PDB file of C-alpha atoms in Angstrom:
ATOM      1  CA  UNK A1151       9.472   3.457  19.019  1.00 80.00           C
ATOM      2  CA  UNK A1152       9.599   6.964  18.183  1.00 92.00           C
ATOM      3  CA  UNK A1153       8.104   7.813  14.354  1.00 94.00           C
ATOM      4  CA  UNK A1154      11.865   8.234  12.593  1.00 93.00           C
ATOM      5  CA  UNK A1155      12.789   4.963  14.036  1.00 92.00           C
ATOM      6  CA  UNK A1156       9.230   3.235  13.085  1.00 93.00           C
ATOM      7  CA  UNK A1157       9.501   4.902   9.252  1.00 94.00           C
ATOM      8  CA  UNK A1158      13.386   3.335   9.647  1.00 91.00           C
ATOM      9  CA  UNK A1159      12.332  -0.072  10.345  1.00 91.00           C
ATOM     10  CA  UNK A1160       9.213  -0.389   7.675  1.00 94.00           C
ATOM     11  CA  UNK A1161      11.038  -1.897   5.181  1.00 94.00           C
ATOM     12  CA  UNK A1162       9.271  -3.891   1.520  1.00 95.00           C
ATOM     13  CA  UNK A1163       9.303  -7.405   3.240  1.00 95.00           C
ATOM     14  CA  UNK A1164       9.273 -10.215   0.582  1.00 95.00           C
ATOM     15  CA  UNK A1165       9.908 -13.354   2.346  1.00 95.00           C
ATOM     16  CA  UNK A1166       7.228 -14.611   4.963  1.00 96.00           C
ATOM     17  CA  UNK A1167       6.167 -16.903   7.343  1.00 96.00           C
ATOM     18  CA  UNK A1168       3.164 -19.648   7.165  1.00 93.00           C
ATOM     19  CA  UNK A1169       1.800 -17.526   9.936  1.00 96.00           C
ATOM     20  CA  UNK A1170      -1.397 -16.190   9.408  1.00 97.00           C
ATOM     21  CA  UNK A1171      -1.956 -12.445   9.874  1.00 98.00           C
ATOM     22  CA  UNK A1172      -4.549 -11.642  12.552  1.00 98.00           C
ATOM     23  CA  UNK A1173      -7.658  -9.730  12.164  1.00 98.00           C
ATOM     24  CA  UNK A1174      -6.785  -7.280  15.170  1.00 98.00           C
ATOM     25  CA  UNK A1175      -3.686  -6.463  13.107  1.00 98.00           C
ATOM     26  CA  UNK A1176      -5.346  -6.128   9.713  1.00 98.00           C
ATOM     27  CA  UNK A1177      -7.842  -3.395  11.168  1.00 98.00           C
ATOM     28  CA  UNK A1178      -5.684  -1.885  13.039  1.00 98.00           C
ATOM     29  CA  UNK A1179      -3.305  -1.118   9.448  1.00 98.00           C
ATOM     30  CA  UNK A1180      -6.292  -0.154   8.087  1.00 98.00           C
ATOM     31  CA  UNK A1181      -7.706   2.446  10.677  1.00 98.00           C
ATOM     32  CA  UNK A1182      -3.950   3.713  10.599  1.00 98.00           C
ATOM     33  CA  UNK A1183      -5.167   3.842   6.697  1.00 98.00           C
ATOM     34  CA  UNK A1184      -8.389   5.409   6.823  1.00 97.00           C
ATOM     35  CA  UNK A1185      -6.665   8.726   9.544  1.00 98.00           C
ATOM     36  CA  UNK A1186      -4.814   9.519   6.303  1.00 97.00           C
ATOM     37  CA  UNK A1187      -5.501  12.985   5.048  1.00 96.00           C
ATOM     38  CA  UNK A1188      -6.809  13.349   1.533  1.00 92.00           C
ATOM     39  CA  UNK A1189      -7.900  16.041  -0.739  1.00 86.00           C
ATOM     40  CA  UNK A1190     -11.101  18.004   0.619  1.00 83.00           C
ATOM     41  CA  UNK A1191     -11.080  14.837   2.899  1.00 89.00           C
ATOM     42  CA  UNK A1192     -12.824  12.953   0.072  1.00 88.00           C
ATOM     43  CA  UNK A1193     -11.289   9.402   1.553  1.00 93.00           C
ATOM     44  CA  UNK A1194     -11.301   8.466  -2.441  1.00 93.00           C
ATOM     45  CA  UNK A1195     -10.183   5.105  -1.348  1.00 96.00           C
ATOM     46  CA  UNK A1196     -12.270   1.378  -0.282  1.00 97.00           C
ATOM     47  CA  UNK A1197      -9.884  -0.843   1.417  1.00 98.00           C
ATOM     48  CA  UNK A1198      -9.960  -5.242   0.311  1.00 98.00           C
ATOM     49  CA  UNK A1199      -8.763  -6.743   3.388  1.00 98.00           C
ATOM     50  CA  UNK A1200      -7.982 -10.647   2.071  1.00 98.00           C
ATOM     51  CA  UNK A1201      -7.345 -12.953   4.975  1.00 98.00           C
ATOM     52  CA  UNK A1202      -9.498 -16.558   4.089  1.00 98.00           C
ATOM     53  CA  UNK A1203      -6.595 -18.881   2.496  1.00 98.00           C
ATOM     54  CA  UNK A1204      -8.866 -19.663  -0.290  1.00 98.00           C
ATOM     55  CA  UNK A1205      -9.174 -16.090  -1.112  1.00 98.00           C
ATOM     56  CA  UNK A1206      -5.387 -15.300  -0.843  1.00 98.00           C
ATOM     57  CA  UNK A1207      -4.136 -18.073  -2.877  1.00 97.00           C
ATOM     58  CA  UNK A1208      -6.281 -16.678  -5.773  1.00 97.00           C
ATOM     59  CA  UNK A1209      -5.187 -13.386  -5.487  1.00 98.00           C
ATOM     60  CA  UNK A1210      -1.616 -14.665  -5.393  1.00 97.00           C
ATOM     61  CA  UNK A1211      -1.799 -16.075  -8.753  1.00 95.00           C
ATOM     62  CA  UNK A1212      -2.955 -12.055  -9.692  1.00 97.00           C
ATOM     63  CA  UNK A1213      -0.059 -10.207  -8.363  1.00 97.00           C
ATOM     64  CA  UNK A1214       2.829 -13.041  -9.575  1.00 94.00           C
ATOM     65  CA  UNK A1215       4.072 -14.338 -13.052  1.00 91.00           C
ATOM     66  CA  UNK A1216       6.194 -17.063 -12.850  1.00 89.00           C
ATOM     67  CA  UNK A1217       7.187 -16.510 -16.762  1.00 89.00           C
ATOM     68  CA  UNK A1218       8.408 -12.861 -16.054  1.00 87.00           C
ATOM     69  CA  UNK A1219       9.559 -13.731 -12.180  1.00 89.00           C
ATOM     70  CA  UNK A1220       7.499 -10.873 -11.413  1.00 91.00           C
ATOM     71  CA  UNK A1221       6.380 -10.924  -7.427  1.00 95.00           C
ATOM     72  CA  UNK A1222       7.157 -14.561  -7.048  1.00 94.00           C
ATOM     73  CA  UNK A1223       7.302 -13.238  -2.967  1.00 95.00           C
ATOM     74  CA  UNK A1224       3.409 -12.789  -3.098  1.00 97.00           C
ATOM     75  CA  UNK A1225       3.212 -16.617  -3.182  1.00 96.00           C
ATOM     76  CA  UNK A1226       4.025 -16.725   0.465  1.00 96.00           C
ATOM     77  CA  UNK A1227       2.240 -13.553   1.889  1.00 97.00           C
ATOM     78  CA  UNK A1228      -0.594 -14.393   4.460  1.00 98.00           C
ATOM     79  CA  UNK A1229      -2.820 -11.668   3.654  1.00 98.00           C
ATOM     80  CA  UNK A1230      -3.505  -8.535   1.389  1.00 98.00           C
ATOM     81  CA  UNK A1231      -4.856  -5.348   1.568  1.00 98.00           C
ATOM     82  CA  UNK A1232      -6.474  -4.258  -1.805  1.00 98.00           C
ATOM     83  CA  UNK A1233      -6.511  -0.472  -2.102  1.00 98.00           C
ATOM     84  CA  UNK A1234      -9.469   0.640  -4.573  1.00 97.00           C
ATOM     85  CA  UNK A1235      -9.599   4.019  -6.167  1.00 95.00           C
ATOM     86  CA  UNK A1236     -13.079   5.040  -5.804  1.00 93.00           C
ATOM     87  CA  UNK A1237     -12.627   8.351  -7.457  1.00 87.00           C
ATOM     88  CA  UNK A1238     -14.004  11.613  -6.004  1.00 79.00           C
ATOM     89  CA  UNK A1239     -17.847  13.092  -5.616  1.00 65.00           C
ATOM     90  CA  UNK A1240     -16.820  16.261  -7.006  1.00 63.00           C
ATOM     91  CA  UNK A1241     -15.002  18.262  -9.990  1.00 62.00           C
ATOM     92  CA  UNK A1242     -11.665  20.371  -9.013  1.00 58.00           C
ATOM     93  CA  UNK A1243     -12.928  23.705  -8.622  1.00 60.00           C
ATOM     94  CA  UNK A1244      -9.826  25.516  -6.955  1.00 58.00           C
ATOM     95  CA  UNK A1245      -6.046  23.878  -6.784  1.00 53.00           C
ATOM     96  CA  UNK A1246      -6.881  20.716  -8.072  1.00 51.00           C
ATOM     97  CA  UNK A1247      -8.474  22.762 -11.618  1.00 55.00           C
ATOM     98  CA  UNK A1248      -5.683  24.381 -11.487  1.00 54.00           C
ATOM     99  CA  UNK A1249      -2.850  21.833 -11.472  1.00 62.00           C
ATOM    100  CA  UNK A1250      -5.198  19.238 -13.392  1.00 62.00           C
ATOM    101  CA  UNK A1251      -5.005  16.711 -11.249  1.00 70.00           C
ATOM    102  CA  UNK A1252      -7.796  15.121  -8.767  1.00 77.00           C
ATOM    103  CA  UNK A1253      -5.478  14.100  -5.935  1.00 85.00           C
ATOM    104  CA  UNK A1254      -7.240  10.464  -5.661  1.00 91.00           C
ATOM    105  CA  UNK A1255      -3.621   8.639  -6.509  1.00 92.00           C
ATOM    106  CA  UNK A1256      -1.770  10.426  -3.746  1.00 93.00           C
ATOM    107  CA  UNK A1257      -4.243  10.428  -1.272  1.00 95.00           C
ATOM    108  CA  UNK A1258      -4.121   6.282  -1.403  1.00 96.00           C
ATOM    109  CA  UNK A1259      -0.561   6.541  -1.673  1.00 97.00           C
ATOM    110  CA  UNK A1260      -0.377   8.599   1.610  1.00 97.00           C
ATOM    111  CA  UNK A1261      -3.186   5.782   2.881  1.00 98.00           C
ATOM    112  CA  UNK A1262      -0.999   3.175   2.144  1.00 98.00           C
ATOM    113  CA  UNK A1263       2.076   4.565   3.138  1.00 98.00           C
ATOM    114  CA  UNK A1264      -0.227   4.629   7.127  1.00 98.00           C
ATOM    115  CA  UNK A1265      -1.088   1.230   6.532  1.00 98.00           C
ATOM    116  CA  UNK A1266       2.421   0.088   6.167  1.00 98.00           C
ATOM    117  CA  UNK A1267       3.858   1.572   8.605  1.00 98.00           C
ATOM    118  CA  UNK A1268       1.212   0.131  11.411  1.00 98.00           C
ATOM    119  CA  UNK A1269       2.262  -3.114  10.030  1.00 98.00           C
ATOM    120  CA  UNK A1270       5.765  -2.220  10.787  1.00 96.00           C
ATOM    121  CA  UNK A1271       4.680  -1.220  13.838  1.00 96.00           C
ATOM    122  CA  UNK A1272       2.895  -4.486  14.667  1.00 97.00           C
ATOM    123  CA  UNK A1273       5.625  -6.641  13.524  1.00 95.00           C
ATOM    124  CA  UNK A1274       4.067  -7.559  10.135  1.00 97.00           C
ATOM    125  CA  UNK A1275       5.851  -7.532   7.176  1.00 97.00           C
ATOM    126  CA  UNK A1276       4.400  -5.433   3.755  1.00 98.00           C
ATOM    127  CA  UNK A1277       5.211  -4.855   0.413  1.00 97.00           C
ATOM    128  CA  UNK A1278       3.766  -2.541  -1.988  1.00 98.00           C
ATOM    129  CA  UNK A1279       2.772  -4.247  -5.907  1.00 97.00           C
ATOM    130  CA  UNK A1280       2.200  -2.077  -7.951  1.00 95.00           C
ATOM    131  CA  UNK A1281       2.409  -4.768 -10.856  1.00 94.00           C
ATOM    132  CA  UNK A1282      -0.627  -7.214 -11.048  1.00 96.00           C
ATOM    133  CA  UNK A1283      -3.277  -8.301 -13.393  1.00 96.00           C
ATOM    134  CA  UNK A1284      -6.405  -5.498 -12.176  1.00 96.00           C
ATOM    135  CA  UNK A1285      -8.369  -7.303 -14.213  1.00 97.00           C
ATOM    136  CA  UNK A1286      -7.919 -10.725 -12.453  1.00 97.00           C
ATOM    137  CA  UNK A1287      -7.936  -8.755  -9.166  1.00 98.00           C
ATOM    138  CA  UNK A1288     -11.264  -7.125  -9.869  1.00 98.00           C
ATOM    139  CA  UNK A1289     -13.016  -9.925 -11.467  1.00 97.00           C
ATOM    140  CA  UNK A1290     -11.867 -12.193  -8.004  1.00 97.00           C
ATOM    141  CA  UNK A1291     -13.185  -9.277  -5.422  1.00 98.00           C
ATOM    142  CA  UNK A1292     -16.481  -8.667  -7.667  1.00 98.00           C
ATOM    143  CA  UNK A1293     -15.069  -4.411  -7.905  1.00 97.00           C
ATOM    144  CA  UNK A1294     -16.436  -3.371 -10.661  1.00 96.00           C
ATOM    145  CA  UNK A1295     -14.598  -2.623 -13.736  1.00 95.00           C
ATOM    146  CA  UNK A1296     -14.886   1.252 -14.103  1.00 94.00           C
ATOM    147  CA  UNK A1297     -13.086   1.628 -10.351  1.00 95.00           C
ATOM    148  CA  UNK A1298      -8.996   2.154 -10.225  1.00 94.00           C
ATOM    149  CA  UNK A1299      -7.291  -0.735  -8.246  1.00 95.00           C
ATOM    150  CA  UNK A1300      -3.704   1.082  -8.153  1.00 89.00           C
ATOM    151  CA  UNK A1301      -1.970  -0.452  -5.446  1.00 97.00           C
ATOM    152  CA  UNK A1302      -2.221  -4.056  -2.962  1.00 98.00           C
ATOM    153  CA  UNK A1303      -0.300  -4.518  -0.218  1.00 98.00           C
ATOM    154  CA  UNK A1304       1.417  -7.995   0.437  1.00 98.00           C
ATOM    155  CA  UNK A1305       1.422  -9.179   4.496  1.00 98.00           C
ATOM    156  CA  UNK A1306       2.752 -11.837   6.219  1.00 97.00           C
ATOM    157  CA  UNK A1307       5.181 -11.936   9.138  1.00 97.00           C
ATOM    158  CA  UNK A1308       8.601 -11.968   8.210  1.00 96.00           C
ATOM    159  CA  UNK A1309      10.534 -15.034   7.737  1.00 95.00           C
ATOM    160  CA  UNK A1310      13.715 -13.168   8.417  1.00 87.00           C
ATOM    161  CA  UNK A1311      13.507 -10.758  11.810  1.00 79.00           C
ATOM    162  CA  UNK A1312      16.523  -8.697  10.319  1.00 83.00           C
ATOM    163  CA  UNK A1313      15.854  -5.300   9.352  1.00 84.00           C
ATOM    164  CA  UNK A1314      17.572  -4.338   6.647  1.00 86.00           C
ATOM    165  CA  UNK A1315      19.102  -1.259   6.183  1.00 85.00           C
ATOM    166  CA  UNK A1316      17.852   1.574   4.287  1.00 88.00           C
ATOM    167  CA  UNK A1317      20.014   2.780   1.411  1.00 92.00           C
ATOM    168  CA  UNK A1318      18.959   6.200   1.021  1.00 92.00           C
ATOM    169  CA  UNK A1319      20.561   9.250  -0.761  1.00 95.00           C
ATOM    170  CA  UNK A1320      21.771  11.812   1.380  1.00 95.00           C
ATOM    171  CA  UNK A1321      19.390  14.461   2.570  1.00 94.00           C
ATOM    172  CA  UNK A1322      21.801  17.317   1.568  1.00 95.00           C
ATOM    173  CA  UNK A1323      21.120  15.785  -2.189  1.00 95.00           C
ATOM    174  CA  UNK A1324      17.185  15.585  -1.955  1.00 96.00           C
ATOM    175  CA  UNK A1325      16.500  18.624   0.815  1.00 96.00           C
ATOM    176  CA  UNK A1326      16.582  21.943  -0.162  1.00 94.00           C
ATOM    177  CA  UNK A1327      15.452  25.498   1.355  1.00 94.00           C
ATOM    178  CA  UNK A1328      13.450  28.203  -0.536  1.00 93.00           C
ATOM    179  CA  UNK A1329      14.041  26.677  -4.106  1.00 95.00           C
ATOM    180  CA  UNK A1330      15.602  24.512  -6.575  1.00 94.00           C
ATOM    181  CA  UNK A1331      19.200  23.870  -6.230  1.00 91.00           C
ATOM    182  CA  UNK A1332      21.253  25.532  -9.024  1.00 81.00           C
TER     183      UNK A1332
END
């Protein structure tokens, strides 16, 4: 599959399987993570893969509240990826001074966003949470307290084999040349 069809068919999968997710497939989603660029390749990111059921049904009882139906899906996923913000070994000096900003939340966006779409790639379904308890999450994986935990991904292999399609805005409303539409 070439990449526009791949990036087509990675879709936020929130209905699973009882199949476990493999090992082979879980490193290969996160070497596809760790090849993502970052910022002075700093690699500000450690990567939780949680695959023993034990571990997984304690972490889905951090990333779902039954009382606010918040990520009730994550009580069927297989496996998770915990993406940890390890910060960077340096102080902005040049662009990143300039703009104020360390780059460490994009660069583990852009990880996650190659992590996914391996998964899609492999035929297992993902979801990005951004909504969990960290605190739970941390205390569970023994990460300590003063490192950012901004994003877990949910696996399993989709119940459903439909893709769905992609509802997108047209790119002649998002895409423009040489500056700002007026």
């Amino acid at each position: 599959m070439d990449f526009i069809q791949l990036a087509a068919a990675r879709y936020s999968c929130r209905s699973y399987t009882g199949q476990p997710v493999s090992r082979e497939d879980l490193d290969a989603c996160a070497k596809a993570a760790c090849l993502a660029p970052s910022a002075r390749n700093s690699q500000p990111w450690r990567i939780i893969l949680v695959d023993d059921p034990e571990v997984v049904a304690k972490v889905r009882e951090q990333t779902s509240d039954a009382e606010l139906k918040l990520n009730l899906f994550t009580q069927k996923a297989m496996a998770f990826a915990v993406f940890v913000n390890e910060g960077i070994p340096y102080t902005p000096v040049n662009r990143g001074k300039m703009k104020g900003d360390n780059y460490t939340k994009s660069d583990i966006g852009g990880a996650v966003a190659c992590f996914c779409l391996e998964a899609a790639e492999r035929g297992v379904g993902s979801c990005i949470i951004g909504s969990f308890s960290a605190d739970g999450v941390k205390k569970l994986l023994g990460i300590p307290a003063e490192k950012g935990l901004d994003l877990i991904v949910a696996l399993g292999h989709p119940a459903d084999g439909k893709i769905p399609g992609k509802n997108r805005r047209p790119m002649e409303e998002v895409v423009f040349y040489n500056g700002y539409p007026g």
